[in-house]
């Protein structure tokens, strides 16, 4: 039973560039959430996708956008990269029964994004 | 906006000593979840508390949810080196968003 998989594991970009991160949820899960985790901090919620639509959004600018595909996999896109976007980007999947926040989040290993 | 504060930020203990981390929310929570993140790893779900005053145990770990559903704690009895990691609480905020605390990093000296 495959867990949450993310790609790539590491990525180096320069300021102003654009990046796309990918996530495949745990088998049987239909909801994908993205988090940004800066060094020494807790994960910060970016947004959540269910049924191919953004359902909830955290306090992140429009430079952060996403997509969910019919097979429940998801992408996180970040445009006009800033130095402050350097962080570990975590994808978490869950099963949407009831309120989304009630379900345990199953995290992937993350993508370490470094902006030079 | 909703905030979840966690203390202490770091805790260094001798193996066999107890450990406690505390979590406080600025608003009432519907539920609270606890996660453990090993160094270099990803957060792993430990438990969810839903009811006011709820107490749950997992072997040496005891989780409590406050009566007002605004605070929670995790207590580890007789720590072991395998307990090393960062422990996060995460409360369900406005609109169902999961708000994580800053975490408590636990180190255990053998």
PDB file of N, CA, C and O in Angstrom, chain A residues 2-7 21-37 43-50 56 67-68 72-76 88-96 100-101 103-111, chain B residues 33 35 37 42-45 90 97-98 100:
ATOM      1  N   UNK A   2       0.954   1.929  -1.160  1.00  0.00           N
ATOM      2  CA  UNK A   2       1.850   3.075  -1.267  1.00  0.00           C
ATOM      3  C   UNK A   2       1.316   4.223  -0.425  1.00  0.00           C
ATOM      4  O   UNK A   2       0.117   4.488  -0.373  1.00  0.00           O
ATOM      5  N   UNK A   3       2.247   4.898   0.236  1.00  0.00           N
ATOM      6  CA  UNK A   3       1.877   6.090   0.978  1.00  0.00           C
ATOM      7  C   UNK A   3       1.889   7.290   0.058  1.00  0.00           C
ATOM      8  O   UNK A   3       1.824   7.171  -1.169  1.00  0.00           O
ATOM      9  N   UNK A   4       1.992   8.471   0.647  1.00  0.00           N
ATOM     10  CA  UNK A   4       2.025   9.703  -0.130  1.00  0.00           C
ATOM     11  C   UNK A   4       3.412   9.857  -0.758  1.00  0.00           C
ATOM     12  O   UNK A   4       4.421   9.736  -0.059  1.00  0.00           O
ATOM     13  N   UNK A   5       3.447  10.083  -2.049  1.00  0.00           N
ATOM     14  CA  UNK A   5       4.728  10.268  -2.723  1.00  0.00           C
ATOM     15  C   UNK A   5       4.807  11.663  -3.321  1.00  0.00           C
ATOM     16  O   UNK A   5       3.825  12.168  -3.885  1.00  0.00           O
ATOM     17  N   UNK A   6       5.976  12.265  -3.188  1.00  0.00           N
ATOM     18  CA  UNK A   6       6.193  13.620  -3.692  1.00  0.00           C
ATOM     19  C   UNK A   6       7.434  13.648  -4.579  1.00  0.00           C
ATOM     20  O   UNK A   6       8.385  12.921  -4.349  1.00  0.00           O
ATOM     21  N   UNK A   7       7.380  14.526  -5.578  1.00  0.00           N
ATOM     22  CA  UNK A   7       8.553  14.708  -6.427  1.00  0.00           C
ATOM     23  C   UNK A   7       8.656  16.156  -6.870  1.00  0.00           C
ATOM     24  O   UNK A   7       7.644  16.851  -6.984  1.00  0.00           O
ATOM     25  N   UNK A  21       5.592  21.440  -8.091  1.00  0.00           N
ATOM     26  CA  UNK A  21       5.825  20.283  -7.241  1.00  0.00           C
ATOM     27  C   UNK A  21       4.656  19.323  -7.396  1.00  0.00           C
ATOM     28  O   UNK A  21       3.513  19.755  -7.574  1.00  0.00           O
ATOM     29  N   UNK A  22       4.948  18.026  -7.272  1.00  0.00           N
ATOM     30  CA  UNK A  22       3.919  17.028  -7.532  1.00  0.00           C
ATOM     31  C   UNK A  22       3.700  16.113  -6.340  1.00  0.00           C
ATOM     32  O   UNK A  22       4.628  15.848  -5.561  1.00  0.00           O
ATOM     33  N   UNK A  23       2.474  15.591  -6.256  1.00  0.00           N
ATOM     34  CA  UNK A  23       2.093  14.759  -5.119  1.00  0.00           C
ATOM     35  C   UNK A  23       1.098  13.693  -5.566  1.00  0.00           C
ATOM     36  O   UNK A  23       0.113  13.995  -6.251  1.00  0.00           O
ATOM     37  N   UNK A  24       1.348  12.455  -5.147  1.00  0.00           N
ATOM     38  CA  UNK A  24       0.370  11.385  -5.328  1.00  0.00           C
ATOM     39  C   UNK A  24      -0.122  10.966  -3.962  1.00  0.00           C
ATOM     40  O   UNK A  24       0.689  10.612  -3.094  1.00  0.00           O
ATOM     41  N   UNK A  25      -1.419  10.997  -3.729  1.00  0.00           N
ATOM     42  CA  UNK A  25      -1.925  10.703  -2.393  1.00  0.00           C
ATOM     43  C   UNK A  25      -1.843   9.218  -2.066  1.00  0.00           C
ATOM     44  O   UNK A  25      -1.628   8.374  -2.942  1.00  0.00           O
ATOM     45  N   UNK A  26      -2.027   8.928  -0.797  1.00  0.00           N
ATOM     46  CA  UNK A  26      -2.101   7.549  -0.326  1.00  0.00           C
ATOM     47  C   UNK A  26      -3.284   6.875  -1.005  1.00  0.00           C
ATOM     48  O   UNK A  26      -4.324   7.502  -1.238  1.00  0.00           O
ATOM     49  N   UNK A  27      -3.111   5.591  -1.310  1.00  0.00           N
ATOM     50  CA  UNK A  27      -4.175   4.844  -1.967  1.00  0.00           C
ATOM     51  C   UNK A  27      -5.476   4.926  -1.158  1.00  0.00           C
ATOM     52  O   UNK A  27      -5.478   4.715   0.067  1.00  0.00           O
ATOM     53  N   UNK A  28      -6.564   5.279  -1.841  1.00  0.00           N
ATOM     54  CA  UNK A  28      -7.857   5.371  -1.174  1.00  0.00           C
ATOM     55  C   UNK A  28      -8.203   6.765  -0.678  1.00  0.00           C
ATOM     56  O   UNK A  28      -9.344   7.009  -0.280  1.00  0.00           O
ATOM     57  N   UNK A  29      -7.237   7.672  -0.689  1.00  0.00           N
ATOM     58  CA  UNK A  29      -7.491   9.051  -0.240  1.00  0.00           C
ATOM     59  C   UNK A  29      -7.912   9.923  -1.418  1.00  0.00           C
ATOM     60  O   UNK A  29      -7.458   9.739  -2.545  1.00  0.00           O
ATOM     61  N   UNK A  30      -8.782  10.915  -1.101  1.00  0.00           N
ATOM     62  CA  UNK A  30      -9.307  11.752  -2.173  1.00  0.00           C
ATOM     63  C   UNK A  30      -9.035  13.246  -1.955  1.00  0.00           C
ATOM     64  O   UNK A  30      -9.373  14.062  -2.800  1.00  0.00           O
ATOM     65  N   UNK A  31      -8.435  13.577  -0.844  1.00  0.00           N
ATOM     66  CA  UNK A  31      -8.212  14.981  -0.493  1.00  0.00           C
ATOM     67  C   UNK A  31      -6.714  15.225  -0.314  1.00  0.00           C
ATOM     68  O   UNK A  31      -6.037  14.435   0.348  1.00  0.00           O
ATOM     69  N   UNK A  32      -6.244  16.292  -0.912  1.00  0.00           N
ATOM     70  CA  UNK A  32      -4.812  16.630  -0.826  1.00  0.00           C
ATOM     71  C   UNK A  32      -4.657  18.039  -0.267  1.00  0.00           C
ATOM     72  O   UNK A  32      -5.321  18.972  -0.720  1.00  0.00           O
ATOM     73  N   UNK A  33      -3.779  18.168   0.708  1.00  0.00           N
ATOM     74  CA  UNK A  33      -3.450  19.476   1.280  1.00  0.00           C
ATOM     75  C   UNK A  33      -1.966  19.730   1.106  1.00  0.00           C
ATOM     76  O   UNK A  33      -1.161  18.800   1.140  1.00  0.00           O
ATOM     77  N   UNK A  34      -1.622  20.988   0.940  1.00  0.00           N
ATOM     78  CA  UNK A  34      -0.222  21.381   0.811  1.00  0.00           C
ATOM     79  C   UNK A  34       0.166  22.274   1.987  1.00  0.00           C
ATOM     80  O   UNK A  34      -0.623  23.139   2.413  1.00  0.00           O
ATOM     81  N   UNK A  35       1.375  22.052   2.477  1.00  0.00           N
ATOM     82  CA  UNK A  35       1.895  22.827   3.595  1.00  0.00           C
ATOM     83  C   UNK A  35       3.313  23.309   3.261  1.00  0.00           C
ATOM     84  O   UNK A  35       4.064  22.636   2.554  1.00  0.00           O
ATOM     85  N   UNK A  36       3.652  24.459   3.820  1.00  0.00           N
ATOM     86  CA  UNK A  36       5.020  24.983   3.742  1.00  0.00           C
ATOM     87  C   UNK A  36       5.623  24.908   5.136  1.00  0.00           C
ATOM     88  O   UNK A  36       5.024  25.393   6.097  1.00  0.00           O
ATOM     89  N   UNK A  37       6.794  24.290   5.249  1.00  0.00           N
ATOM     90  CA  UNK A  37       7.445  24.197   6.558  1.00  0.00           C
ATOM     91  C   UNK A  37       8.828  24.833   6.484  1.00  0.00           C
ATOM     92  O   UNK A  37       9.753  24.280   5.870  1.00  0.00           O
ATOM     93  N   UNK A  43       4.394  23.123  10.133  1.00  0.00           N
ATOM     94  CA  UNK A  43       3.828  23.253   8.790  1.00  0.00           C
ATOM     95  C   UNK A  43       2.765  24.344   8.754  1.00  0.00           C
ATOM     96  O   UNK A  43       1.940  24.445   9.658  1.00  0.00           O
ATOM     97  N   UNK A  44       2.789  25.154   7.693  1.00  0.00           N
ATOM     98  CA  UNK A  44       1.764  26.185   7.490  1.00  0.00           C
ATOM     99  C   UNK A  44       0.891  25.783   6.307  1.00  0.00           C
ATOM    100  O   UNK A  44       1.402  25.509   5.215  1.00  0.00           O
ATOM    101  N   UNK A  45      -0.405  25.805   6.535  1.00  0.00           N
ATOM    102  CA  UNK A  45      -1.373  25.365   5.541  1.00  0.00           C
ATOM    103  C   UNK A  45      -1.412  26.319   4.358  1.00  0.00           C
ATOM    104  O   UNK A  45      -1.580  27.526   4.520  1.00  0.00           O
ATOM    105  N   UNK A  46      -1.251  25.762   3.143  1.00  0.00           N
ATOM    106  CA  UNK A  46      -1.316  26.581   1.920  1.00  0.00           C
ATOM    107  C   UNK A  46      -2.716  26.503   1.334  1.00  0.00           C
ATOM    108  O   UNK A  46      -3.409  27.506   1.194  1.00  0.00           O
ATOM    109  N   UNK A  47      -3.131  25.300   0.950  1.00  0.00           N
ATOM    110  CA  UNK A  47      -4.486  25.074   0.449  1.00  0.00           C
ATOM    111  C   UNK A  47      -4.801  23.595   0.409  1.00  0.00           C
ATOM    112  O   UNK A  47      -3.927  22.745   0.618  1.00  0.00           O
ATOM    113  N   UNK A  48      -6.076  23.321   0.159  1.00  0.00           N
ATOM    114  CA  UNK A  48      -6.570  21.951   0.116  1.00  0.00           C
ATOM    115  C   UNK A  48      -7.407  21.753  -1.133  1.00  0.00           C
ATOM    116  O   UNK A  48      -8.190  22.626  -1.514  1.00  0.00           O
ATOM    117  N   UNK A  49      -7.249  20.576  -1.752  1.00  0.00           N
ATOM    118  CA  UNK A  49      -8.010  20.237  -2.949  1.00  0.00           C
ATOM    119  C   UNK A  49      -8.854  19.003  -2.721  1.00  0.00           C
ATOM    120  O   UNK A  49      -8.413  18.015  -2.105  1.00  0.00           O
ATOM    121  N   UNK A  50     -10.062  19.080  -3.206  1.00  0.00           N
ATOM    122  CA  UNK A  50     -10.994  17.951  -3.170  1.00  0.00           C
ATOM    123  C   UNK A  50     -11.878  18.052  -4.398  1.00  0.00           C
ATOM    124  O   UNK A  50     -12.337  19.135  -4.749  1.00  0.00           O
ATOM    125  N   UNK A  56     -10.147  25.056   0.483  1.00  0.00           N
ATOM    126  CA  UNK A  56      -9.733  25.942   1.576  1.00  0.00           C
ATOM    127  C   UNK A  56      -8.379  26.516   1.204  1.00  0.00           C
ATOM    128  O   UNK A  56      -7.605  25.885   0.475  1.00  0.00           O
ATOM    129  N   UNK A  67      -3.456  22.442  -8.379  1.00  0.00           N
ATOM    130  CA  UNK A  67      -4.366  21.714  -9.257  1.00  0.00           C
ATOM    131  C   UNK A  67      -4.513  20.306  -8.710  1.00  0.00           C
ATOM    132  O   UNK A  67      -3.559  19.753  -8.138  1.00  0.00           O
ATOM    133  N   UNK A  68      -5.710  19.742  -8.894  1.00  0.00           N
ATOM    134  CA  UNK A  68      -5.899  18.335  -8.576  1.00  0.00           C
ATOM    135  C   UNK A  68      -6.447  17.634  -9.807  1.00  0.00           C
ATOM    136  O   UNK A  68      -7.345  18.150 -10.474  1.00  0.00           O
ATOM    137  N   UNK A  72      -6.772  12.069  -8.363  1.00  0.00           N
ATOM    138  CA  UNK A  72      -6.548  12.653  -7.023  1.00  0.00           C
ATOM    139  C   UNK A  72      -5.129  13.193  -6.814  1.00  0.00           C
ATOM    140  O   UNK A  72      -4.889  13.841  -5.795  1.00  0.00           O
ATOM    141  N   UNK A  73      -4.211  12.953  -7.742  1.00  0.00           N
ATOM    142  CA  UNK A  73      -2.889  13.541  -7.586  1.00  0.00           C
ATOM    143  C   UNK A  73      -2.984  15.054  -7.705  1.00  0.00           C
ATOM    144  O   UNK A  73      -3.998  15.589  -8.174  1.00  0.00           O
ATOM    145  N   UNK A  74      -1.935  15.724  -7.268  1.00  0.00           N
ATOM    146  CA  UNK A  74      -2.015  17.184  -7.187  1.00  0.00           C
ATOM    147  C   UNK A  74      -0.678  17.826  -7.532  1.00  0.00           C
ATOM    148  O   UNK A  74       0.374  17.188  -7.440  1.00  0.00           O
ATOM    149  N   UNK A  75      -0.756  19.074  -7.932  1.00  0.00           N
ATOM    150  CA  UNK A  75       0.430  19.890  -8.185  1.00  0.00           C
ATOM    151  C   UNK A  75       0.340  21.187  -7.404  1.00  0.00           C
ATOM    152  O   UNK A  75      -0.750  21.728  -7.213  1.00  0.00           O
ATOM    153  N   UNK A  76       1.506  21.663  -6.974  1.00  0.00           N
ATOM    154  CA  UNK A  76       1.622  22.979  -6.360  1.00  0.00           C
ATOM    155  C   UNK A  76       2.526  23.800  -7.271  1.00  0.00           C
ATOM    156  O   UNK A  76       3.628  23.370  -7.606  1.00  0.00           O
ATOM    157  N   UNK A  88      10.608  23.469   3.135  1.00  0.00           N
ATOM    158  CA  UNK A  88      10.169  22.109   2.815  1.00  0.00           C
ATOM    159  C   UNK A  88       8.681  22.186   2.497  1.00  0.00           C
ATOM    160  O   UNK A  88       7.899  22.703   3.304  1.00  0.00           O
ATOM    161  N   UNK A  89       8.298  21.694   1.329  1.00  0.00           N
ATOM    162  CA  UNK A  89       6.892  21.705   0.937  1.00  0.00           C
ATOM    163  C   UNK A  89       6.340  20.294   1.108  1.00  0.00           C
ATOM    164  O   UNK A  89       6.793  19.355   0.467  1.00  0.00           O
ATOM    165  N   UNK A  90       5.363  20.205   1.982  1.00  0.00           N
ATOM    166  CA  UNK A  90       4.774  18.921   2.337  1.00  0.00           C
ATOM    167  C   UNK A  90       3.398  18.774   1.721  1.00  0.00           C
ATOM    168  O   UNK A  90       2.588  19.704   1.741  1.00  0.00           O
ATOM    169  N   UNK A  91       3.158  17.597   1.206  1.00  0.00           N
ATOM    170  CA  UNK A  91       1.828  17.235   0.720  1.00  0.00           C
ATOM    171  C   UNK A  91       1.251  16.246   1.721  1.00  0.00           C
ATOM    172  O   UNK A  91       1.964  15.378   2.238  1.00  0.00           O
ATOM    173  N   UNK A  92      -0.021  16.392   2.010  1.00  0.00           N
ATOM    174  CA  UNK A  92      -0.696  15.478   2.920  1.00  0.00           C
ATOM    175  C   UNK A  92      -2.017  15.043   2.295  1.00  0.00           C
ATOM    176  O   UNK A  92      -2.729  15.866   1.712  1.00  0.00           O
ATOM    177  N   UNK A  93      -2.328  13.785   2.414  1.00  0.00           N
ATOM    178  CA  UNK A  93      -3.609  13.316   1.893  1.00  0.00           C
ATOM    179  C   UNK A  93      -4.484  12.794   3.024  1.00  0.00           C
ATOM    180  O   UNK A  93      -3.992  12.441   4.111  1.00  0.00           O
ATOM    181  N   UNK A  94      -5.770  12.795   2.770  1.00  0.00           N
ATOM    182  CA  UNK A  94      -6.729  12.302   3.745  1.00  0.00           C
ATOM    183  C   UNK A  94      -7.976  11.858   3.001  1.00  0.00           C
ATOM    184  O   UNK A  94      -8.120  12.095   1.797  1.00  0.00           O
ATOM    185  N   UNK A  95      -8.874  11.251   3.769  1.00  0.00           N
ATOM    186  CA  UNK A  95     -10.140  10.814   3.199  1.00  0.00           C
ATOM    187  C   UNK A  95     -11.207  11.772   3.677  1.00  0.00           C
ATOM    188  O   UNK A  95     -11.353  12.000   4.874  1.00  0.00           O
ATOM    189  N   UNK A  96     -11.932  12.367   2.752  1.00  0.00           N
ATOM    190  CA  UNK A  96     -12.879  13.406   3.113  1.00  0.00           C
ATOM    191  C   UNK A  96     -14.218  12.811   3.556  1.00  0.00           C
ATOM    192  O   UNK A  96     -15.181  12.766   2.811  1.00  0.00           O
ATOM    193  N   UNK A 100     -13.144  18.212   6.656  1.00  0.00           N
ATOM    194  CA  UNK A 100     -11.788  17.839   6.248  1.00  0.00           C
ATOM    195  C   UNK A 100     -10.809  17.907   7.416  1.00  0.00           C
ATOM    196  O   UNK A 100      -9.915  17.093   7.531  1.00  0.00           O
ATOM    197  N   UNK A 101     -10.955  18.886   8.268  1.00  0.00           N
ATOM    198  CA  UNK A 101      -9.991  19.046   9.344  1.00  0.00           C
ATOM    199  C   UNK A 101     -10.061  17.956  10.389  1.00  0.00           C
ATOM    200  O   UNK A 101      -9.198  17.868  11.243  1.00  0.00           O
ATOM    201  N   UNK A 103      -9.908  14.753   9.765  1.00  0.00           N
ATOM    202  CA  UNK A 103      -9.234  13.547   9.341  1.00  0.00           C
ATOM    203  C   UNK A 103      -7.731  13.639   9.546  1.00  0.00           C
ATOM    204  O   UNK A 103      -7.132  14.685   9.314  1.00  0.00           O
ATOM    205  N   UNK A 104      -7.099  12.548   9.978  1.00  0.00           N
ATOM    206  CA  UNK A 104      -5.641  12.551  10.107  1.00  0.00           C
ATOM    207  C   UNK A 104      -4.993  12.837   8.755  1.00  0.00           C
ATOM    208  O   UNK A 104      -5.460  12.367   7.724  1.00  0.00           O
ATOM    209  N   UNK A 105      -3.936  13.621   8.800  1.00  0.00           N
ATOM    210  CA  UNK A 105      -3.192  13.934   7.584  1.00  0.00           C
ATOM    211  C   UNK A 105      -2.032  12.940   7.439  1.00  0.00           C
ATOM    212  O   UNK A 105      -1.267  12.726   8.377  1.00  0.00           O
ATOM    213  N   UNK A 106      -1.936  12.334   6.264  1.00  0.00           N
ATOM    214  CA  UNK A 106      -0.818  11.430   5.967  1.00  0.00           C
ATOM    215  C   UNK A 106       0.145  12.197   5.075  1.00  0.00           C
ATOM    216  O   UNK A 106      -0.192  12.529   3.934  1.00  0.00           O
ATOM    217  N   UNK A 107       1.322  12.463   5.597  1.00  0.00           N
ATOM    218  CA  UNK A 107       2.288  13.315   4.906  1.00  0.00           C
ATOM    219  C   UNK A 107       3.259  12.520   4.041  1.00  0.00           C
ATOM    220  O   UNK A 107       3.628  11.378   4.372  1.00  0.00           O
ATOM    221  N   UNK A 108       3.673  13.170   2.954  1.00  0.00           N
ATOM    222  CA  UNK A 108       4.781  12.667   2.163  1.00  0.00           C
ATOM    223  C   UNK A 108       6.093  13.161   2.750  1.00  0.00           C
ATOM    224  O   UNK A 108       6.115  13.898   3.745  1.00  0.00           O
ATOM    225  N   UNK A 109       7.197  12.765   2.122  1.00  0.00           N
ATOM    226  CA  UNK A 109       8.511  13.149   2.621  1.00  0.00           C
ATOM    227  C   UNK A 109       8.867  14.586   2.278  1.00  0.00           C
ATOM    228  O   UNK A 109       9.847  15.121   2.793  1.00  0.00           O
ATOM    229  N   UNK A 110       8.108  15.208   1.391  1.00  0.00           N
ATOM    230  CA  UNK A 110       8.307  16.614   1.080  1.00  0.00           C
ATOM    231  C   UNK A 110       9.288  16.864  -0.043  1.00  0.00           C
ATOM    232  O   UNK A 110      10.061  15.994  -0.454  1.00  0.00           O
ATOM    233  N   UNK A 111       9.234  18.097  -0.533  1.00  0.00           N
ATOM    234  CA  UNK A 111      10.197  18.600  -1.509  1.00  0.00           C
ATOM    235  C   UNK A 111      10.948  19.746  -0.856  1.00  0.00           C
ATOM    236  O   UNK A 111      10.329  20.717  -0.400  1.00  0.00           O
TER     237      UNK A 111
ATOM    238  N   UNK B  33      -5.102  17.523  16.931  1.00  0.00           N
ATOM    239  CA  UNK B  33      -4.324  16.375  16.521  1.00  0.00           C
ATOM    240  C   UNK B  33      -2.874  16.570  16.969  1.00  0.00           C
ATOM    241  O   UNK B  33      -2.405  17.690  17.102  1.00  0.00           O
ATOM    242  N   UNK B  35       1.173  15.262  16.158  1.00  0.00           N
ATOM    243  CA  UNK B  35       2.068  14.644  15.179  1.00  0.00           C
ATOM    244  C   UNK B  35       3.484  14.606  15.741  1.00  0.00           C
ATOM    245  O   UNK B  35       3.871  15.446  16.551  1.00  0.00           O
ATOM    246  N   UNK B  37       7.529  14.387  14.321  1.00  0.00           N
ATOM    247  CA  UNK B  37       8.400  14.490  13.153  1.00  0.00           C
ATOM    248  C   UNK B  37       9.826  14.171  13.581  1.00  0.00           C
ATOM    249  O   UNK B  37      10.425  14.911  14.364  1.00  0.00           O
ATOM    250  N   UNK B  42       9.074  13.375   7.978  1.00  0.00           N
ATOM    251  CA  UNK B  42       7.838  14.119   7.813  1.00  0.00           C
ATOM    252  C   UNK B  42       6.956  13.896   9.030  1.00  0.00           C
ATOM    253  O   UNK B  42       7.144  12.925   9.778  1.00  0.00           O
ATOM    254  N   UNK B  43       5.990  14.782   9.263  1.00  0.00           N
ATOM    255  CA  UNK B  43       5.088  14.598  10.407  1.00  0.00           C
ATOM    256  C   UNK B  43       4.294  13.296  10.273  1.00  0.00           C
ATOM    257  O   UNK B  43       3.790  12.967   9.199  1.00  0.00           O
ATOM    258  N   UNK B  44       4.184  12.588  11.398  1.00  0.00           N
ATOM    259  CA  UNK B  44       3.420  11.351  11.451  1.00  0.00           C
ATOM    260  C   UNK B  44       2.317  11.508  12.485  1.00  0.00           C
ATOM    261  O   UNK B  44       2.587  11.908  13.628  1.00  0.00           O
ATOM    262  N   UNK B  45       1.103  11.211  12.089  1.00  0.00           N
ATOM    263  CA  UNK B  45      -0.065  11.351  12.955  1.00  0.00           C
ATOM    264  C   UNK B  45       0.049  10.426  14.164  1.00  0.00           C
ATOM    265  O   UNK B  45       0.358   9.232  14.033  1.00  0.00           O
ATOM    266  N   UNK B  90      -1.866  20.292  16.379  1.00  0.00           N
ATOM    267  CA  UNK B  90      -2.527  20.933  15.242  1.00  0.00           C
ATOM    268  C   UNK B  90      -4.015  21.007  15.562  1.00  0.00           C
ATOM    269  O   UNK B  90      -4.665  19.979  15.746  1.00  0.00           O
ATOM    270  N   UNK B  97      -9.572  24.587   8.657  1.00  0.00           N
ATOM    271  CA  UNK B  97      -8.141  24.524   8.371  1.00  0.00           C
ATOM    272  C   UNK B  97      -7.397  23.981   9.583  1.00  0.00           C
ATOM    273  O   UNK B  97      -7.723  24.271  10.723  1.00  0.00           O
ATOM    274  N   UNK B  98      -6.357  23.202   9.321  1.00  0.00           N
ATOM    275  CA  UNK B  98      -5.539  22.635  10.375  1.00  0.00           C
ATOM    276  C   UNK B  98      -4.390  23.598  10.653  1.00  0.00           C
ATOM    277  O   UNK B  98      -3.567  23.863   9.774  1.00  0.00           O
ATOM    278  N   UNK B 100      -1.064  24.360  12.741  1.00  0.00           N
ATOM    279  CA  UNK B 100      -0.023  23.698  13.505  1.00  0.00           C
ATOM    280  C   UNK B 100       0.638  24.663  14.479  1.00  0.00           C
ATOM    281  O   UNK B 100       0.818  25.852  14.178  1.00  0.00           O
TER     282      UNK B 100
END
